Amino acid sequence: MKLLYEGKAKKLFAGPDTGTVIQYFKDDATAFNAQKKDTLIGKGILNNYISSCIFEALNQTDIPHHFIRQLSDREQLVKEVQIIPIEVIVRKVAAGSICKRLGLKEGEPLANTLIEFCLKDDSLGDPIISREHIEVMQLADEFEMDAMTSMAYRVTDFLTGLFSMMQIQLIDFKIEFGRLNSVGGFHEVILADEISPDNCRLWDMKTNEKLDKDRFRRDLGGLIESYTDIANRMSLKLPELKAEL
Ligand code: TMP
């Protein structure tokens, strides 16, 4: 397979048909802009199963996305898009960087769902940017920004409901969007990347136990057990968690 791109947690390979890409989930875990790194056996498999299930469930909505189907334990077939270099972060409860930045207390519900934009650039540490920065840097146009913002709210409602059925509270998450190649100059903006406990904060509703990548970021241990717990609550039939070949 032809490697197109290697990220921190995934590799992208050319897909079988034009306009398709194979997304391969690695076991690598990074945090704090890759200053902290490890390999957690089976994480890629768990994220592939969890993200595939979430994107399949998104078919119940009219939110357009890149997911076509899961191909194997670590691979999924997706539509080829040009990723818009903006990380869209949605927060419902204060946690993580917003607590450090603004002095909010972790676990405090926010008055409204908050959307933040970060520049997707590891060398700059993914800095937070405003709509005005996005306009000046021409990262996305006004229509794309409106589309991403309204989709982010719809994804939030959808994920909140999905996780609450599993007794999980959605605290915050990060999503990315891509431009679908099309003829005639018009590009549809669709949800891309992954939705997994690597890029969502998910707390058990009763105990507030962290079930997401904060287990790695904060050295809490038990990341694989927590991701497996999420997969089990989603009733996913998991394979044996083996190391990558
Ligand atoms: P933050 O509190 O560190 O800004 O993270 C907010 C949410 O975004 C959290 O669910 C983790 C996710 N996230 C990513 O998926 N990738 C990243 O590079 C960062 C910084 C956060």
Short mmCIF file of C-alpha atoms and ligand atoms in Angstrom, two decimals:
data_model
loop_
_atom_site.label_atom_id
_atom_site.label_comp_id
_atom_site.label_asym_id
_atom_site.label_seq_id
_atom_site.Cartn_x
_atom_site.Cartn_y
_atom_site.Cartn_z
CA MET A 1 0.00 0.00 0.00
CA LYS A 2 1.22 3.48 -0.79
CA LEU A 3 1.77 5.60 2.34
CA LEU A 4 0.36 9.09 1.80
CA TYR A 5 0.85 10.59 5.26
CA GLU A 6 1.90 9.56 8.75
CA GLY A 7 0.47 11.38 11.74
CA LYS A 8 0.98 10.81 15.46
CA ALA A 9 -1.76 8.20 15.86
CA LYS A 10 -2.69 7.25 12.29
CA LYS A 11 -1.25 6.52 8.87
CA LEU A 12 -3.05 7.25 5.61
CA PHE A 13 -2.62 4.96 2.61
CA ALA A 14 -3.94 5.30 -0.93
CA GLY A 15 -7.32 3.59 -1.16
CA PRO A 16 -8.49 1.03 -3.72
CA ASP A 17 -10.50 3.56 -5.75
CA THR A 18 -9.90 7.16 -6.75
CA GLY A 19 -11.15 9.47 -4.04
CA THR A 20 -10.67 6.91 -1.27
CA VAL A 21 -8.05 6.61 1.46
CA ILE A 22 -7.29 3.91 4.01
CA GLN A 23 -6.99 5.21 7.55
CA TYR A 24 -4.74 2.95 9.69
CA PHE A 25 -4.82 3.31 13.50
CA LYS A 26 -1.47 2.98 15.28
CA ASP A 27 -0.83 2.11 18.92
CA ASP A 28 1.26 5.25 19.46
CA ALA A 29 0.07 7.66 22.11
CA THR A 30 1.37 11.20 22.36
CA ALA A 31 0.52 14.16 24.54
CA PHE A 32 1.65 17.75 25.03
CA ASN A 33 2.58 18.09 21.37
CA ALA A 34 4.40 14.77 21.31
CA GLN A 35 6.74 15.65 24.18
CA LYS A 36 5.26 12.61 25.94
CA LYS A 37 5.17 9.40 23.90
CA ASP A 38 4.40 5.72 24.39
CA THR A 39 3.03 2.70 22.60
CA LEU A 40 -0.07 1.16 24.15
CA ILE A 41 -0.81 -2.22 22.65
CA GLY A 42 -4.31 -2.36 21.21
CA LYS A 43 -5.12 1.37 21.42
CA GLY A 44 -5.29 1.63 17.62
CA ILE A 45 -7.67 -1.32 17.40
CA LEU A 46 -9.93 0.15 20.10
CA ASN A 47 -9.98 3.61 18.46
CA ASN A 48 -10.71 2.08 15.05
CA TYR A 49 -13.68 0.09 16.41
CA ILE A 50 -15.01 2.99 18.52
CA SER A 51 -14.60 5.62 15.79
CA SER A 52 -16.09 3.33 13.12
CA CYS A 53 -19.13 2.73 15.33
CA ILE A 54 -19.59 6.46 16.00
CA PHE A 55 -19.30 7.43 12.32
CA GLU A 56 -21.72 4.63 11.36
CA ALA A 57 -24.14 5.94 13.97
CA LEU A 58 -23.74 9.42 12.43
CA ASN A 59 -25.51 8.01 9.37
CA GLN A 60 -28.71 8.41 11.41
CA THR A 61 -28.16 12.16 11.10
CA ASP A 62 -27.62 14.31 8.03
CA ILE A 63 -24.12 15.34 9.13
CA PRO A 64 -21.87 14.63 6.12
CA HIS A 65 -18.70 12.67 6.92
CA HIS A 66 -15.79 10.85 5.31
CA PHE A 67 -16.34 7.36 6.74
CA ILE A 68 -17.20 4.59 4.26
CA ARG A 69 -16.60 1.34 6.16
CA GLN A 70 -14.32 -0.49 8.56
CA LEU A 71 -11.93 -2.76 6.65
CA SER A 72 -10.01 -4.58 9.38
CA ASP A 73 -9.01 -4.34 13.03
CA ARG A 74 -6.83 -1.30 12.36
CA GLU A 75 -8.11 0.06 9.05
CA GLN A 76 -11.08 1.95 7.71
CA LEU A 77 -11.95 3.13 4.24
CA VAL A 78 -12.71 6.85 4.07
CA LYS A 79 -13.32 9.47 1.42
CA GLU A 80 -10.26 11.45 0.40
CA VAL A 81 -10.48 15.03 1.63
CA GLN A 82 -8.20 18.00 1.98
CA ILE A 83 -8.05 18.52 5.74
CA ILE A 84 -8.81 22.11 6.79
CA PRO A 85 -5.91 22.98 9.15
CA ILE A 86 -8.17 23.96 12.04
CA GLU A 87 -8.85 21.84 15.13
CA VAL A 88 -12.42 22.50 16.22
CA ILE A 89 -12.70 22.02 19.97
CA VAL A 90 -16.10 21.82 21.62
CA ARG A 91 -16.41 22.15 25.39
CA LYS A 92 -19.42 21.50 27.61
CA VAL A 93 -17.59 21.21 30.94
CA ALA A 94 -14.30 22.88 31.90
CA ALA A 95 -11.28 20.56 31.70
CA GLY A 96 -7.78 20.50 30.28
CA SER A 97 -6.22 23.55 28.67
CA ILE A 98 -9.14 25.93 29.31
CA CYS A 99 -8.65 25.46 33.07
CA LYS A 100 -4.98 26.42 32.79
CA ARG A 101 -5.64 29.26 30.38
CA LEU A 102 -8.63 30.89 32.10
CA GLY A 103 -8.41 29.60 35.66
CA LEU A 104 -11.66 27.62 35.46
CA LYS A 105 -12.20 24.72 37.83
CA GLU A 106 -12.12 21.25 36.28
CA GLY A 107 -15.58 19.74 36.18
CA GLU A 108 -17.42 23.08 36.21
CA PRO A 109 -20.21 23.00 33.59
CA LEU A 110 -19.92 25.86 31.08
CA ALA A 111 -22.95 28.14 30.74
CA ASN A 112 -23.12 27.38 27.01
CA THR A 113 -21.47 24.91 24.68
CA LEU A 114 -18.19 26.59 23.77
CA ILE A 115 -16.48 26.25 20.41
CA GLU A 116 -12.78 27.07 20.07
CA PHE A 117 -10.53 26.96 17.02
CA CYS A 118 -6.88 25.96 17.07
CA LEU A 119 -4.39 26.18 14.24
CA LYS A 120 -3.39 22.63 13.32
CA ASP A 121 0.37 23.13 13.41
CA ASP A 122 2.48 21.00 15.74
CA SER A 123 5.56 23.18 15.30
CA LEU A 124 3.56 26.07 16.82
CA GLY A 125 1.86 23.87 19.45
CA ASP A 126 -1.64 24.15 17.87
CA PRO A 127 -2.31 27.70 19.18
CA ILE A 128 -5.87 28.88 19.80
CA ILE A 129 -7.04 31.30 17.09
CA SER A 130 -10.14 33.39 16.45
CA ARG A 131 -12.42 33.53 13.40
CA GLU A 132 -10.62 36.74 12.51
CA HIS A 133 -7.23 34.95 12.46
CA ILE A 134 -8.78 32.25 10.28
CA GLU A 135 -10.01 34.92 7.89
CA VAL A 136 -6.69 36.79 7.77
CA MET A 137 -4.71 33.56 7.30
CA GLN A 138 -7.28 32.36 4.73
CA LEU A 139 -7.51 28.96 6.40
CA ALA A 140 -11.21 28.68 5.63
CA ASP A 141 -13.81 31.02 4.13
CA GLU A 142 -16.93 32.39 5.79
CA PHE A 143 -19.21 29.67 4.38
CA GLU A 144 -16.84 26.92 5.49
CA MET A 145 -16.62 28.46 8.97
CA ASP A 146 -20.41 28.62 9.24
CA ALA A 147 -20.69 25.02 8.01
CA MET A 148 -18.05 23.76 10.48
CA THR A 149 -19.60 25.66 13.37
CA SER A 150 -23.13 24.42 12.75
CA MET A 151 -21.89 20.85 12.22
CA ALA A 152 -19.86 21.07 15.46
CA TYR A 153 -23.07 21.90 17.40
CA ARG A 154 -24.94 19.06 15.73
CA VAL A 155 -22.11 16.61 16.43
CA THR A 156 -22.17 17.79 20.06
CA ASP A 157 -25.88 17.05 20.45
CA PHE A 158 -25.48 13.71 18.74
CA LEU A 159 -22.46 12.60 20.82
CA THR A 160 -23.98 13.87 24.06
CA GLY A 161 -27.01 11.64 23.49
CA LEU A 162 -24.99 8.67 22.29
CA PHE A 163 -22.62 8.70 25.27
CA SER A 164 -25.33 9.44 27.83
CA MET A 165 -27.05 6.20 26.80
CA MET A 166 -23.82 4.52 27.92
CA GLN A 167 -23.76 6.40 31.25
CA ILE A 168 -20.86 8.50 29.97
CA GLN A 169 -20.66 12.30 30.23
CA LEU A 170 -19.17 14.11 27.24
CA ILE A 171 -16.88 16.82 28.64
CA ASP A 172 -15.17 18.10 25.48
CA PHE A 173 -13.83 16.89 22.15
CA LYS A 174 -11.84 17.84 19.08
CA ILE A 175 -13.00 17.30 15.52
CA GLU A 176 -11.54 18.08 12.11
CA PHE A 177 -13.17 18.79 8.79
CA GLY A 178 -12.10 18.26 5.22
CA ARG A 179 -12.94 19.57 1.77
CA LEU A 180 -14.30 16.91 -0.52
CA ASN A 181 -12.73 17.09 -3.97
CA SER A 182 -15.28 18.04 -6.54
CA VAL A 183 -15.44 19.32 -10.05
CA GLY A 184 -16.56 22.85 -10.73
CA GLY A 185 -14.81 24.60 -7.86
CA PHE A 186 -17.40 23.97 -5.15
CA HIS A 187 -16.08 21.93 -2.22
CA GLU A 188 -18.41 20.34 0.28
CA VAL A 189 -17.06 20.48 3.84
CA ILE A 190 -17.45 17.18 5.69
CA LEU A 191 -16.52 15.76 9.08
CA ALA A 192 -13.24 13.81 8.84
CA ASP A 193 -10.45 12.34 11.02
CA GLU A 194 -11.65 10.21 13.99
CA ILE A 195 -13.93 10.45 17.01
CA SER A 196 -12.45 8.33 19.78
CA PRO A 197 -11.37 8.58 23.42
CA ASP A 198 -8.07 9.97 22.06
CA ASN A 199 -9.86 13.20 21.17
CA CYS A 200 -12.85 13.32 23.50
CA ARG A 201 -12.95 13.73 27.27
CA LEU A 202 -15.37 11.13 28.58
CA TRP A 203 -16.24 10.68 32.25
CA ASP A 204 -18.29 7.94 33.86
CA MET A 205 -21.58 9.61 34.78
CA LYS A 206 -21.79 8.17 38.28
CA THR A 207 -18.16 8.17 39.44
CA ASN A 208 -16.63 10.90 37.18
CA GLU A 209 -13.86 8.42 36.42
CA LYS A 210 -11.87 9.51 33.36
CA LEU A 211 -12.25 7.02 30.51
CA ASP A 212 -10.23 8.90 27.88
CA LYS A 213 -6.67 9.84 26.89
CA ASP A 214 -6.27 11.90 30.07
CA ARG A 215 -5.40 8.50 31.60
CA PHE A 216 -2.20 8.69 29.54
CA ARG A 217 -1.69 12.48 29.66
CA ARG A 218 -1.90 12.46 33.47
CA ASP A 219 -0.19 9.11 34.10
CA LEU A 220 -3.34 7.63 35.62
CA GLY A 221 -2.74 4.21 34.00
CA GLY A 222 -5.42 1.84 32.75
CA LEU A 223 -5.99 3.50 29.35
CA ILE A 224 -6.57 0.22 27.51
CA GLU A 225 -8.99 -0.91 30.23
CA SER A 226 -10.95 2.37 29.97
CA TYR A 227 -11.13 2.30 26.15
CA THR A 228 -12.23 -1.36 26.38
CA ASP A 229 -14.91 -0.30 28.89
CA ILE A 230 -16.20 2.30 26.38
CA ALA A 231 -16.18 -0.29 23.55
CA ASN A 232 -18.08 -2.74 25.79
CA ARG A 233 -20.67 -0.08 26.67
CA MET A 234 -21.09 0.37 22.89
CA SER A 235 -21.64 -3.41 22.64
CA LEU A 236 -18.73 -3.75 20.19
CA LYS A 237 -17.39 -7.22 19.54
CA LEU A 238 -13.66 -6.71 19.94
CA PRO A 239 -10.87 -8.88 18.59
CA GLU A 240 -7.85 -9.88 20.65
CA LEU A 241 -5.74 -6.77 21.32
CA LYS A 242 -2.45 -7.62 19.67
CA ALA A 243 0.63 -5.50 18.91
CA GLU A 244 1.05 -4.06 15.43
CA LEU A 245 2.83 -6.29 12.92
P1 TMP B 1 -7.39 20.59 25.65
O1 TMP B 1 -8.15 20.77 26.90
O2 TMP B 1 -6.04 19.98 25.85
O3 TMP B 1 -7.34 21.84 24.83
O4 TMP B 1 -8.22 19.52 24.77
C1 TMP B 1 -9.56 19.71 24.45
C2 TMP B 1 -10.08 18.46 23.75
O5 TMP B 1 -9.45 18.28 22.50
C3 TMP B 1 -9.83 17.17 24.51
O6 TMP B 1 -10.96 16.33 24.39
C4 TMP B 1 -8.65 16.55 23.84
C5 TMP B 1 -8.75 17.04 22.44
N1 TMP B 1 -7.45 17.29 21.82
C6 TMP B 1 -7.07 16.55 20.71
O7 TMP B 1 -7.80 15.69 20.25
N2 TMP B 1 -5.85 16.82 20.15
C7 TMP B 1 -5.02 17.77 20.61
O8 TMP B 1 -3.94 17.98 20.04
C8 TMP B 1 -5.44 18.53 21.77
C9 TMP B 1 -4.55 19.57 22.34
C10 TMP B 1 -6.65 18.26 22.32
#
